Coordinates of C-alpha atoms and ligand atoms in Angstrom, one line a residue:
X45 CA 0.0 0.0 0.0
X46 CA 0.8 3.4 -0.6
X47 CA 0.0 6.2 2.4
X48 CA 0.3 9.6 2.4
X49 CA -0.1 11.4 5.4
X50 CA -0.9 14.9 5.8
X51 CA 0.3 16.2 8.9
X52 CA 0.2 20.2 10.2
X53 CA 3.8 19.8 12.0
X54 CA 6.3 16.6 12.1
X55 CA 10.0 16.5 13.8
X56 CA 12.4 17.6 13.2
X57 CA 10.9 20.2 11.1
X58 CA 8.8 21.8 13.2
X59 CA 6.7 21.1 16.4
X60 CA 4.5 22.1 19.0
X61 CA 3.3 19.0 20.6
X62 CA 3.0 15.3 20.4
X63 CA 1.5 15.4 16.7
X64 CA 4.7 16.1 15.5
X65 CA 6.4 13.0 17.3
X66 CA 3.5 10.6 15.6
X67 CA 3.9 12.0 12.4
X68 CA 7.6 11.3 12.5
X69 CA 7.7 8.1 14.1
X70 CA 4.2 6.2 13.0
X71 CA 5.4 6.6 8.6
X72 CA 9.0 5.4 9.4
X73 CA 7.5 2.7 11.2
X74 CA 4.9 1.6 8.4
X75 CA 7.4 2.1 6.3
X76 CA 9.6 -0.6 7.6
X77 CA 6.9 -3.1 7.9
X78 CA 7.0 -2.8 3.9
X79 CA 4.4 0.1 2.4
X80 CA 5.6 3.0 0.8
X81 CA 4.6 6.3 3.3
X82 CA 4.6 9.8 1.7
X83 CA 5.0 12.6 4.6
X84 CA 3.0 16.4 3.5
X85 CA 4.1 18.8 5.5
X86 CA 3.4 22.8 4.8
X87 CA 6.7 24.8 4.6
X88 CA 7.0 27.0 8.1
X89 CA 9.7 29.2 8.5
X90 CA 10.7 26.8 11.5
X91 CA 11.3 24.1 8.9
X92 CA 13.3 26.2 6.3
X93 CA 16.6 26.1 7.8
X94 CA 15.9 21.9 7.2
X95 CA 15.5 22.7 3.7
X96 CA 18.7 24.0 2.4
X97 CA 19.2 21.7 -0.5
X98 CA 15.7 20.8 -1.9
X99 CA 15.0 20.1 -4.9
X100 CA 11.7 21.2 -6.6
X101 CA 9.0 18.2 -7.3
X102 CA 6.1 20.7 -8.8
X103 CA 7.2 24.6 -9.5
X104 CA 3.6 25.8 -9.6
X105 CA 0.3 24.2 -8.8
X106 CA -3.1 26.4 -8.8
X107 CA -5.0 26.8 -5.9
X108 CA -7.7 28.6 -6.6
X109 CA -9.9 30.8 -4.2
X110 CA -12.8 32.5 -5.0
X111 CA -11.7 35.4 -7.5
X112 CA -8.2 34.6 -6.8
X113 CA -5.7 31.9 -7.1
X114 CA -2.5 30.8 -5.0
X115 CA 0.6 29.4 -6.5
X116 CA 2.3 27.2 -4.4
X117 CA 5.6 25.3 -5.1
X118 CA 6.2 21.7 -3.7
X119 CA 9.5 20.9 -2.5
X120 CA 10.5 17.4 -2.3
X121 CA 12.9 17.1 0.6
X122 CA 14.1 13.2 0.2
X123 CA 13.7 10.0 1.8
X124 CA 14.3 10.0 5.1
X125 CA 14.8 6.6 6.7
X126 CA 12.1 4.8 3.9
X127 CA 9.5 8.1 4.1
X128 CA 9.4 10.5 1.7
X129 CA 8.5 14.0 2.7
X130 CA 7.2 16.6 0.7
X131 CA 6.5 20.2 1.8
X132 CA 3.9 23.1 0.6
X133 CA 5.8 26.1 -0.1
X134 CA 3.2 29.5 0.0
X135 CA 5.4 31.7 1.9
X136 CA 2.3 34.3 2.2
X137 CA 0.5 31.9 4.7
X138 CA 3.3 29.5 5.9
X139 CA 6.5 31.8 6.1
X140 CA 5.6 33.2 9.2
X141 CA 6.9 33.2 13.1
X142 CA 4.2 30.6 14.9
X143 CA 2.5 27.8 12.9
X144 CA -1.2 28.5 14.2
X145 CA -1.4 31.4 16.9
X146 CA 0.4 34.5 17.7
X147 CA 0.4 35.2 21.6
X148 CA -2.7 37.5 21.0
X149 CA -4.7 34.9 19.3
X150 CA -4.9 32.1 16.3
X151 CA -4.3 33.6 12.8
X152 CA -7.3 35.0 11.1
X153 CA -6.6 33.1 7.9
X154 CA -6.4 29.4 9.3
X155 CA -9.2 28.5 7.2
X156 CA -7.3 29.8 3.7
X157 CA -4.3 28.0 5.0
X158 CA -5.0 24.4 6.0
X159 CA -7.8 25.0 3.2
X160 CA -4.6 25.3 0.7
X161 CA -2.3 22.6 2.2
X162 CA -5.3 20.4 2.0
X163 CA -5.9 21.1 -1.4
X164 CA -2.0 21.1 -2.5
X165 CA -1.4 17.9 -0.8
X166 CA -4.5 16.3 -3.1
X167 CA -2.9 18.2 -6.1
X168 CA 0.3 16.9 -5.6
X169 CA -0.7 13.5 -5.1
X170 CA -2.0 13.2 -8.8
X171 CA 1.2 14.5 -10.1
X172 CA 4.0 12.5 -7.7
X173 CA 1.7 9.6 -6.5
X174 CA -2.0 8.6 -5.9
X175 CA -1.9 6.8 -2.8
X176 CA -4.2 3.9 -1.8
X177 CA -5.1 6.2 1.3
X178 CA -4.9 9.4 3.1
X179 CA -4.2 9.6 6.7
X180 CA -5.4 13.3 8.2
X181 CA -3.6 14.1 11.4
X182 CA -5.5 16.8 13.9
X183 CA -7.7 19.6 12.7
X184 CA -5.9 21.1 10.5
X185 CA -6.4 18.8 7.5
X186 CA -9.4 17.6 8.6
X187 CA -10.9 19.7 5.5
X188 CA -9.1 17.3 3.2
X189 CA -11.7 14.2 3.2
X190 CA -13.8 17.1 3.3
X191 CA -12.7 18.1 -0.1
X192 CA -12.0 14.2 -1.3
X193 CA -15.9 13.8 -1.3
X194 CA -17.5 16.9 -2.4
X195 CA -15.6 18.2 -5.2
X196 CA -13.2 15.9 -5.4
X197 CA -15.8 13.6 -5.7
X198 CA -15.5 12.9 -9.7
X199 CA -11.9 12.6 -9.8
X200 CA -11.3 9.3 -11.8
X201 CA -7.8 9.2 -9.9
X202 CA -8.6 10.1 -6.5
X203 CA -11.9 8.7 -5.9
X204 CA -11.0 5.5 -4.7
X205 CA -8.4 6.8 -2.3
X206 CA -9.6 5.4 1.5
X207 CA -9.1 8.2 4.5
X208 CA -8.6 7.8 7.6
X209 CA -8.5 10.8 10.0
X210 CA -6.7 10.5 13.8
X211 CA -8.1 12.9 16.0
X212 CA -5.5 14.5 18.2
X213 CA -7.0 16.8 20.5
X214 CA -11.0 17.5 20.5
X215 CA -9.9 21.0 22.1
X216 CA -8.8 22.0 18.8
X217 CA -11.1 21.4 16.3
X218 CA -10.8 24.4 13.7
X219 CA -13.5 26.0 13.8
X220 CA -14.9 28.7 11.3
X221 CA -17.3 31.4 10.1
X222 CA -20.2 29.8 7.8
X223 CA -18.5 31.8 5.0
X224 CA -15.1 29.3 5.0
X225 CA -17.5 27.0 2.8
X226 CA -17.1 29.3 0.0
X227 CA -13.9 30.4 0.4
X228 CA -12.6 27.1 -0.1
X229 CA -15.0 26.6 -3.1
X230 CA -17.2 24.2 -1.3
X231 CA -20.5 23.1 -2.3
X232 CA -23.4 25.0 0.2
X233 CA -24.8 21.2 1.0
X234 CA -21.6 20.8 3.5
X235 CA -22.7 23.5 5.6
X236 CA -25.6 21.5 7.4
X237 CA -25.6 19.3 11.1
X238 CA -25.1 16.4 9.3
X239 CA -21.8 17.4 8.0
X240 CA -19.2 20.1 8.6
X241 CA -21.9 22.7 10.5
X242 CA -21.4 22.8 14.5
X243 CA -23.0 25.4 16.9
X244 CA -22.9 27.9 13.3
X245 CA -19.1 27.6 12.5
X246 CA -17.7 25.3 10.2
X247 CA -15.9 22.8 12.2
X248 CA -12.9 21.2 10.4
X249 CA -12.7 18.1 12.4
X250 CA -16.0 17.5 12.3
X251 CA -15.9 17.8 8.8
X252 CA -13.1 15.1 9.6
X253 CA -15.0 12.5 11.1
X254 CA -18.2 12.6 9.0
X255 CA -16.0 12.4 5.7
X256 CA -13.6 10.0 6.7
X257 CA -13.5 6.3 5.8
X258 CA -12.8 5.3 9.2
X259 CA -11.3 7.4 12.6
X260 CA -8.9 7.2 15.4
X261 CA -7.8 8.6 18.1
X262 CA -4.9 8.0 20.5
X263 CA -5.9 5.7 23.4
X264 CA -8.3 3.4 24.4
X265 CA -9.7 6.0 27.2
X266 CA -9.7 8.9 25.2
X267 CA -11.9 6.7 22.7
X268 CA -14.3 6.4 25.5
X269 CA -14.4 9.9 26.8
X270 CA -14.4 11.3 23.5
X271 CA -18.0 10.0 23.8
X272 CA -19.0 12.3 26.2
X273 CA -20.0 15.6 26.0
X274 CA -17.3 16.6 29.2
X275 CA -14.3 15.4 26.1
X276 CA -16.0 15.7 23.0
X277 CA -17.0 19.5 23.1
X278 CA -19.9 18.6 20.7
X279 CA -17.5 15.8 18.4
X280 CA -19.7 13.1 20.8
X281 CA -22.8 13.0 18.7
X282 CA -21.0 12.7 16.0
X283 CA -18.7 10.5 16.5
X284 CA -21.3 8.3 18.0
X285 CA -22.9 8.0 14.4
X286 CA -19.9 7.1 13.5
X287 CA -19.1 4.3 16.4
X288 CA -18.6 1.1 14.2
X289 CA -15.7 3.2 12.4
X290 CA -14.1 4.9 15.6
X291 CA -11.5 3.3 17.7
X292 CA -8.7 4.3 20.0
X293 CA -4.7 3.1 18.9
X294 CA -2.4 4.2 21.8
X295 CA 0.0 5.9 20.7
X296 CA 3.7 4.4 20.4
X297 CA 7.0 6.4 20.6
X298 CA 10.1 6.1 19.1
X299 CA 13.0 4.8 21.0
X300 CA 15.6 6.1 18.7
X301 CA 14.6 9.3 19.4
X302 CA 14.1 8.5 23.4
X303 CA 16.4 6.0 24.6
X304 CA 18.5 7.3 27.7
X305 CA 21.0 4.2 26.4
X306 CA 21.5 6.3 23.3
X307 CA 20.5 10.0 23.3
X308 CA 22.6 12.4 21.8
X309 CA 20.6 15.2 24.1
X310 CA 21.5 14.5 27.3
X311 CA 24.7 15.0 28.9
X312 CA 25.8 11.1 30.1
X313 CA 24.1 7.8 29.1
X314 CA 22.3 5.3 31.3
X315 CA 20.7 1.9 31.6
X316 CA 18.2 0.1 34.0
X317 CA 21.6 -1.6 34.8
X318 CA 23.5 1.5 35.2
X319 CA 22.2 4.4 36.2
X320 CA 24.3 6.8 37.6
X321 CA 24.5 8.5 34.1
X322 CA 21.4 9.9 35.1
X323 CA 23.1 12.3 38.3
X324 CA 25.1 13.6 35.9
X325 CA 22.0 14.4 33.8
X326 CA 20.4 15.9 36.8
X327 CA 23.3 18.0 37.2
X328 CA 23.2 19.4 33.6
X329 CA 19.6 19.7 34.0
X330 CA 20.0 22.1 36.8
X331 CA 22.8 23.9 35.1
X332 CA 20.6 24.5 32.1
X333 CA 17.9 25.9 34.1
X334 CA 20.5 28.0 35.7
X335 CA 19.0 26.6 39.4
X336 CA 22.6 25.7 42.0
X337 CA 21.3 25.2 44.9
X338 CA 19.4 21.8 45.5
X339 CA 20.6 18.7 46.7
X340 CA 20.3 15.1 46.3
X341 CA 17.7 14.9 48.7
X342 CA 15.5 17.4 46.5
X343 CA 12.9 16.3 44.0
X344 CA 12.9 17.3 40.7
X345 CA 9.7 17.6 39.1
X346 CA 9.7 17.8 35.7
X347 CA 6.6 19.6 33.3
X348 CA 7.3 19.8 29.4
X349 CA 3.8 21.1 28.2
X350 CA 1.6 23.6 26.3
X351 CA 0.7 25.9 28.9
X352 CA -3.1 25.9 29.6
X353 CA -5.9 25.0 31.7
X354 CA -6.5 21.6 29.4
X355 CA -2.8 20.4 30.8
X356 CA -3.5 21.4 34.3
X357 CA -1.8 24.4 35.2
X358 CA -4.5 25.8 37.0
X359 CA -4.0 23.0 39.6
X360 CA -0.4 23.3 40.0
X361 CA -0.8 27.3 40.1
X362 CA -3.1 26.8 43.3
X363 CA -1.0 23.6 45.4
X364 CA 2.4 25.7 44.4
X365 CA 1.9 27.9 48.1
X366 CA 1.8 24.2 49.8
X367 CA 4.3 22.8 47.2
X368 CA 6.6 25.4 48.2
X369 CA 7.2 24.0 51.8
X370 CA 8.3 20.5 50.4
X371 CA 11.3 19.3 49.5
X372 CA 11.2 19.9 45.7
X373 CA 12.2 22.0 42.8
X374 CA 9.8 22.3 40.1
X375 CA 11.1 22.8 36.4
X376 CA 8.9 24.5 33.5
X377 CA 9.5 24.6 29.8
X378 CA 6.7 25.2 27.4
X379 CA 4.2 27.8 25.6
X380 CA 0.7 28.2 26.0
X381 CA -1.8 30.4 27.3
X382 CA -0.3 33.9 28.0
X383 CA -2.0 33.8 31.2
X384 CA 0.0 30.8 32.5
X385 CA 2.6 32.0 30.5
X386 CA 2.5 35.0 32.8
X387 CA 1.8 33.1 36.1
X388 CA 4.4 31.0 36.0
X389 CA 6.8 33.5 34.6
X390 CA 6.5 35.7 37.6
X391 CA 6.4 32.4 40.2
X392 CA 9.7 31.6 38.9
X393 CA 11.5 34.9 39.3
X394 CA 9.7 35.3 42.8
X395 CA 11.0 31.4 44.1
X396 CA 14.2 30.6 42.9
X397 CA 15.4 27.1 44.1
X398 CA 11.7 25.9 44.4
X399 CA 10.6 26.5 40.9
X400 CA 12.4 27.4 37.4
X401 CA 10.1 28.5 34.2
X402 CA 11.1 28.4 30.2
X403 CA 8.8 30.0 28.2
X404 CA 10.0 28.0 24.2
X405 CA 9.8 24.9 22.6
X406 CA 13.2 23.6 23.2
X407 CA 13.6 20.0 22.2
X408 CA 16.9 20.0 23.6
X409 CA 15.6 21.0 26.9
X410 CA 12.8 18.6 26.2
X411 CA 15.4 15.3 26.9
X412 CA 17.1 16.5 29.0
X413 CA 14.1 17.3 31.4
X414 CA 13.1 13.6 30.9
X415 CA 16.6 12.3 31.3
X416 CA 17.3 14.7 34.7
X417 CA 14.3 15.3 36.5
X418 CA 13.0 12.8 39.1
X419 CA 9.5 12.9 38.2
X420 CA 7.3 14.0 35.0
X421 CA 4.5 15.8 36.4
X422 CA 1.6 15.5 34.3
X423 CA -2.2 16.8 36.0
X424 CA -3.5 16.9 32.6
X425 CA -7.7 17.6 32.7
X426 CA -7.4 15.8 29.3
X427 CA -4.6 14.2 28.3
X428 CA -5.6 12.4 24.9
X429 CA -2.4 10.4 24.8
X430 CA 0.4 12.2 26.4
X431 CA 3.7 11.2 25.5
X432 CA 6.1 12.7 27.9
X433 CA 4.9 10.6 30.9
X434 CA 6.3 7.8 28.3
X435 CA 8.9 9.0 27.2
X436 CA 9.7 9.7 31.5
X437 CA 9.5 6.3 32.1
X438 CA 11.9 5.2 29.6
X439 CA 14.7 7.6 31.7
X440 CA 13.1 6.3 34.8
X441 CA 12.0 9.7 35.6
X442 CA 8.5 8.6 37.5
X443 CA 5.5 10.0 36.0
X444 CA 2.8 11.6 38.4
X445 CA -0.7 12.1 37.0
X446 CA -4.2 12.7 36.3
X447 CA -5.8 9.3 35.9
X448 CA -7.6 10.8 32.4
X449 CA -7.0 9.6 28.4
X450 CA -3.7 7.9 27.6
X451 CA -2.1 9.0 30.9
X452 CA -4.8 6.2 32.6
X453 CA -4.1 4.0 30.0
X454 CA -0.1 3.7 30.2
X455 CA 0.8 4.8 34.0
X456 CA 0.1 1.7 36.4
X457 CA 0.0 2.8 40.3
X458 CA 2.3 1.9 42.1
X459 CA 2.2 -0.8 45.2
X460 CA 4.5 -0.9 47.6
X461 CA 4.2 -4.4 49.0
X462 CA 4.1 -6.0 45.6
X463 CA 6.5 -3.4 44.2
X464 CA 4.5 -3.1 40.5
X465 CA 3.5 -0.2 39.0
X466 CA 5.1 2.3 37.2
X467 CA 3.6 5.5 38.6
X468 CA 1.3 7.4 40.7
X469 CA -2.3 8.8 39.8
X470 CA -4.9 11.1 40.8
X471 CA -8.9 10.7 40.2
X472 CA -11.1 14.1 40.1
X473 CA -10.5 17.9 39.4
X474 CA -9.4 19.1 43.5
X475 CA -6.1 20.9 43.7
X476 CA -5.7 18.9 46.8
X477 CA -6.3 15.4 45.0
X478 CA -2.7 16.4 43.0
X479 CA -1.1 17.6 46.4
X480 CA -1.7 14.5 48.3
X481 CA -0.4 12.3 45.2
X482 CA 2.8 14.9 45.3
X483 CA 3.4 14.1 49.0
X484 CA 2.5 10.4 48.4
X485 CA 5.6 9.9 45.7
X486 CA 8.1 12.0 47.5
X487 CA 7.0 9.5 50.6
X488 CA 8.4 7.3 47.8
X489 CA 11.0 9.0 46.9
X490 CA 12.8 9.0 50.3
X491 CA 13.0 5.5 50.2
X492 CA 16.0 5.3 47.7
X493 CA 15.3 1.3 47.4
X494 CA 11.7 1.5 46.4
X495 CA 12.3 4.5 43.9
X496 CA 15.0 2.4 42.4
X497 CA 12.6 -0.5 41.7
X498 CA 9.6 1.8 40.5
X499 CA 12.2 3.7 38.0
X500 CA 13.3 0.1 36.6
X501 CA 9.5 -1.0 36.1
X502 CA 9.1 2.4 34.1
X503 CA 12.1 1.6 32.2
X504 CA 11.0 -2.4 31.7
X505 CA 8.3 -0.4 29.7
X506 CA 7.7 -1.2 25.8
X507 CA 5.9 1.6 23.7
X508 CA 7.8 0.7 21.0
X509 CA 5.6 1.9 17.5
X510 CA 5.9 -1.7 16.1
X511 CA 2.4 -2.8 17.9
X512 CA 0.5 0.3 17.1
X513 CA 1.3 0.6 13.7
X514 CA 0.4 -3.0 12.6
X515 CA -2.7 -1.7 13.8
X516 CA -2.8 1.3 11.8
X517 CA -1.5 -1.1 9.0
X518 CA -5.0 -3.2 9.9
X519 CA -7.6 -0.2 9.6
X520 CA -5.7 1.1 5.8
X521 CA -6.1 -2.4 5.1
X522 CA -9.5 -2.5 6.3
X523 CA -10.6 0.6 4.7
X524 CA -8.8 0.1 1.5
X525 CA -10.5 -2.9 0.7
X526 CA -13.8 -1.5 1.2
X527 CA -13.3 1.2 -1.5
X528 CA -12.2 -0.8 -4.3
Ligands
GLC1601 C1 -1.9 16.0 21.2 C2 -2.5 15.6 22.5 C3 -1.5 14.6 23.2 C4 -1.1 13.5 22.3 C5 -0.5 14.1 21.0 C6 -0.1 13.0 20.0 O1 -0.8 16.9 21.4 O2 -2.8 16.7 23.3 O3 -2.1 14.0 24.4 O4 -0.1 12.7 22.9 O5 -1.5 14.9 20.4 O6 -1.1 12.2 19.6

């Protein structure tokens, strides 16, 4: 088989969450258990400096608008361990400082751009390969199965192309004025409950899910909650219609990538069998967050997130008075929501030693964080997958969190007398639900033997992609079969 997947970001080229780890890891991965996999990716500036070399694969394909058209170029950026990964080059909408949102707010022309790449990546595919399926990652090209059965519809070389659409994150779901369905050319018939229209927007990823051949999302749990209206922020009716075609794959990661054994990141190696690579780690940690003054004895609680109520900061903002008094250092590296961006900004310059804040992405910073914290703190109110609390337990850096989507599904609690599990876990929304847990683990963590034993079960762990993508590999297989 033949997949191409259209993905909005994909490392190394440019990230700002877990979506970009799947899109890198999950093609390689299909790739080596034998199809050919075709990575889209539109050209942000972030990406550029990966693309010194390219050669051109199409110097001008029409996308048309009404009264207008875009020229884009498509650049074909090689093979990269058995995937080949084309990008959409439309400087106007793509060469630009953030992929989605500014700090003051989402880019008013979202709609024209993942309306383009959409189009250009089912443009491009008639010109450098018609695959035997699409697979649509997160809202942003949710629109293209949109496009695939309307217009598209007729296309003697497209219209047998399967699609399959993986739902990311039901917080973002693209939404729209009505007046997006002519701006992309779209028939008016889309714009109705049964299809794209929610609450009077047009609603990519619900244009996703009715469209689509078949959808996933990225654990078991999230599947389930994604039922409900609490997750599924008006997705649940829909997706209920759609129940014999919607199922959850957990997400795998890529242990090339996150291996503490092998890690170019991180500042000294280590193994289940060996681990005092990881002090030294803790020490470079420190250094690189510029904090001097902690000892052994001192927790280091790790958080590499967006920055929002969705991940839980609003919990952590209220225990951080009590958190204060314990014996812990808490380290912060992400973006988000200017208000937390703020808050934790200002708690960091105000409690040095107890708590040290970077406001980027920093993939660098990313490792090491998992390699030289103690524990991954994750009090996620929805956590679709997660893959951080993963990619912890791999470094044996013990994840805390909220017992909610993939977090549930991959952290086991740990128990003392029998010395299983791999974690610890809250239930319900209190702030002091995530303070007792926090108390409970450093309880843990003060008894160096049984720490040592909960961060080898962590690392005994294997997420490796080889599982979930045979069952990705199942579903194209699935789907493919039913449209020829
Ligand atoms: C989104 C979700 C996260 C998931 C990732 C990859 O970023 O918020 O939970 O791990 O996508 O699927």
């Amino acid at each position: 088989m033949h997949i191409v997947f259209a993905a909005p970001e994909c490392v190394p080229y440019a990230k700002t969450g877990g979506v970009a780890d799947v899109a890198a890891a999950l093609p390689r991965e299909v790739a080596r258990q034998g199809h050919q996999a075709t990575v889209y990716l539109p050209l942000y500036r972030q990406a550029q400096k990966y693309l010194k070399e390219t050669k051109v694969a199409i110097p001008s394909l029409t996308i048309p608008f009404p009264f207008y058209n875009r020229f884009v170029r498509v650049l074909d950026a090689g093979k990269l361990d058995g995937v080949q990964f084309y990008f959409v080059d439309c400087p106007e909408l793509f060469d630009r400082e953030y992929l989605y949102e500014t700090p003051s707010g989402e880019y008013s022309d979202n709609a024209e751009r993942f309306g383009l790449f959409s189009r250009a990546v089912l443009e491009s595919s008639k010109q450098l390969g018609v695959p035997n399926l699409f697979h649509v990652h997160g809202w942003p090209p949710a629109v293209l199965p949109v496009l695939l059965r309307t217009v598209y519809y007729f296309d003697p070389i497209l219209k047998n192309a399967a699609c399959l659409l993986t739902i990311h994150n039901a917080d973002r779901q693209g939404r729209f004025p009505a007046k997006t369905v002519e701006q992309l050319l779209l028939p008016w018939d889309v714009y109705s409950d049964d299809h794209v229209k929610l609450d009077d927007t047009f609603n990519f990823l619900k244009g996703g899910i009715v469209y689509s051949d078949a959808i996933t999302t990225v654990s078991h749990k999230y599947a389930e909650e994604l039922r409900t209206p609490e997750f599924g922020h008006g997705l649940d009716p829909v997706l209920a219609k759609r129940a014999d075609d919607f199922r959850g794959i957990l997400n795998g990661v890529d242990y090339r990538v996150w291996n503490p054994a092998t890690d170019s990141k991180i500042a000294a190696h280590f193994t289940p069998e060996k681990l005092e690579g990881k002090l030294t780690c803790r020490k470079d940690l420190l250094h690189a967050f510029a904090v001097s003054s902690v000892g052994e004895s001192t927790a280091v609680l790790g958080m590499v997130s967006h920055l929002s109520t969705q991940k839980g900061f609003d919990l952590v903002a209220q225990i951080f008075e009590a958190l204060k008094k314990e014996n812990v250092l808490l380290l912060v590296l992400g973006m988000g929501e200017p208000y937390y961006e703020n808050l934790f900004r200002e708690l960091g310059e105000k409690n040095p030693g107890k708590i040290a804040v970077r406001i980027a992405y920093d993939e660098t910073l990313a490792h090491k964080i998992a390699a030289g914290s103690d524990m991954i703190l994750m009090p996620s109110r929805s956590e679709p997958c997660g893959l951080n609390q993963i990619y912890g337990m791999k470094y044996g850096t013990v994840p805390l969190v909220r017992a909610t989507g993939g977090l549930d599904d991959t952290v086991e609690e740990w128990k003392a007398e029998a010395g299983t599990g791999t974690g610890f876990k809250f239930y319900g929304l209190e702030p002091e639900a995530l303070l007792k847990t926090v108390r409970q683990a450093l309880a843990v963590f003060a008894d160096k033997e049984q720490w040592r034993k909960l961060m080898r079960n962590g690392m005994a762990q294997d997420y490796s992609w080889a599982k979930p993508a045979k069952e990705y590999i199942h579903i194209y297989e699935e789907i493919v079969r039913r449209k020829s």
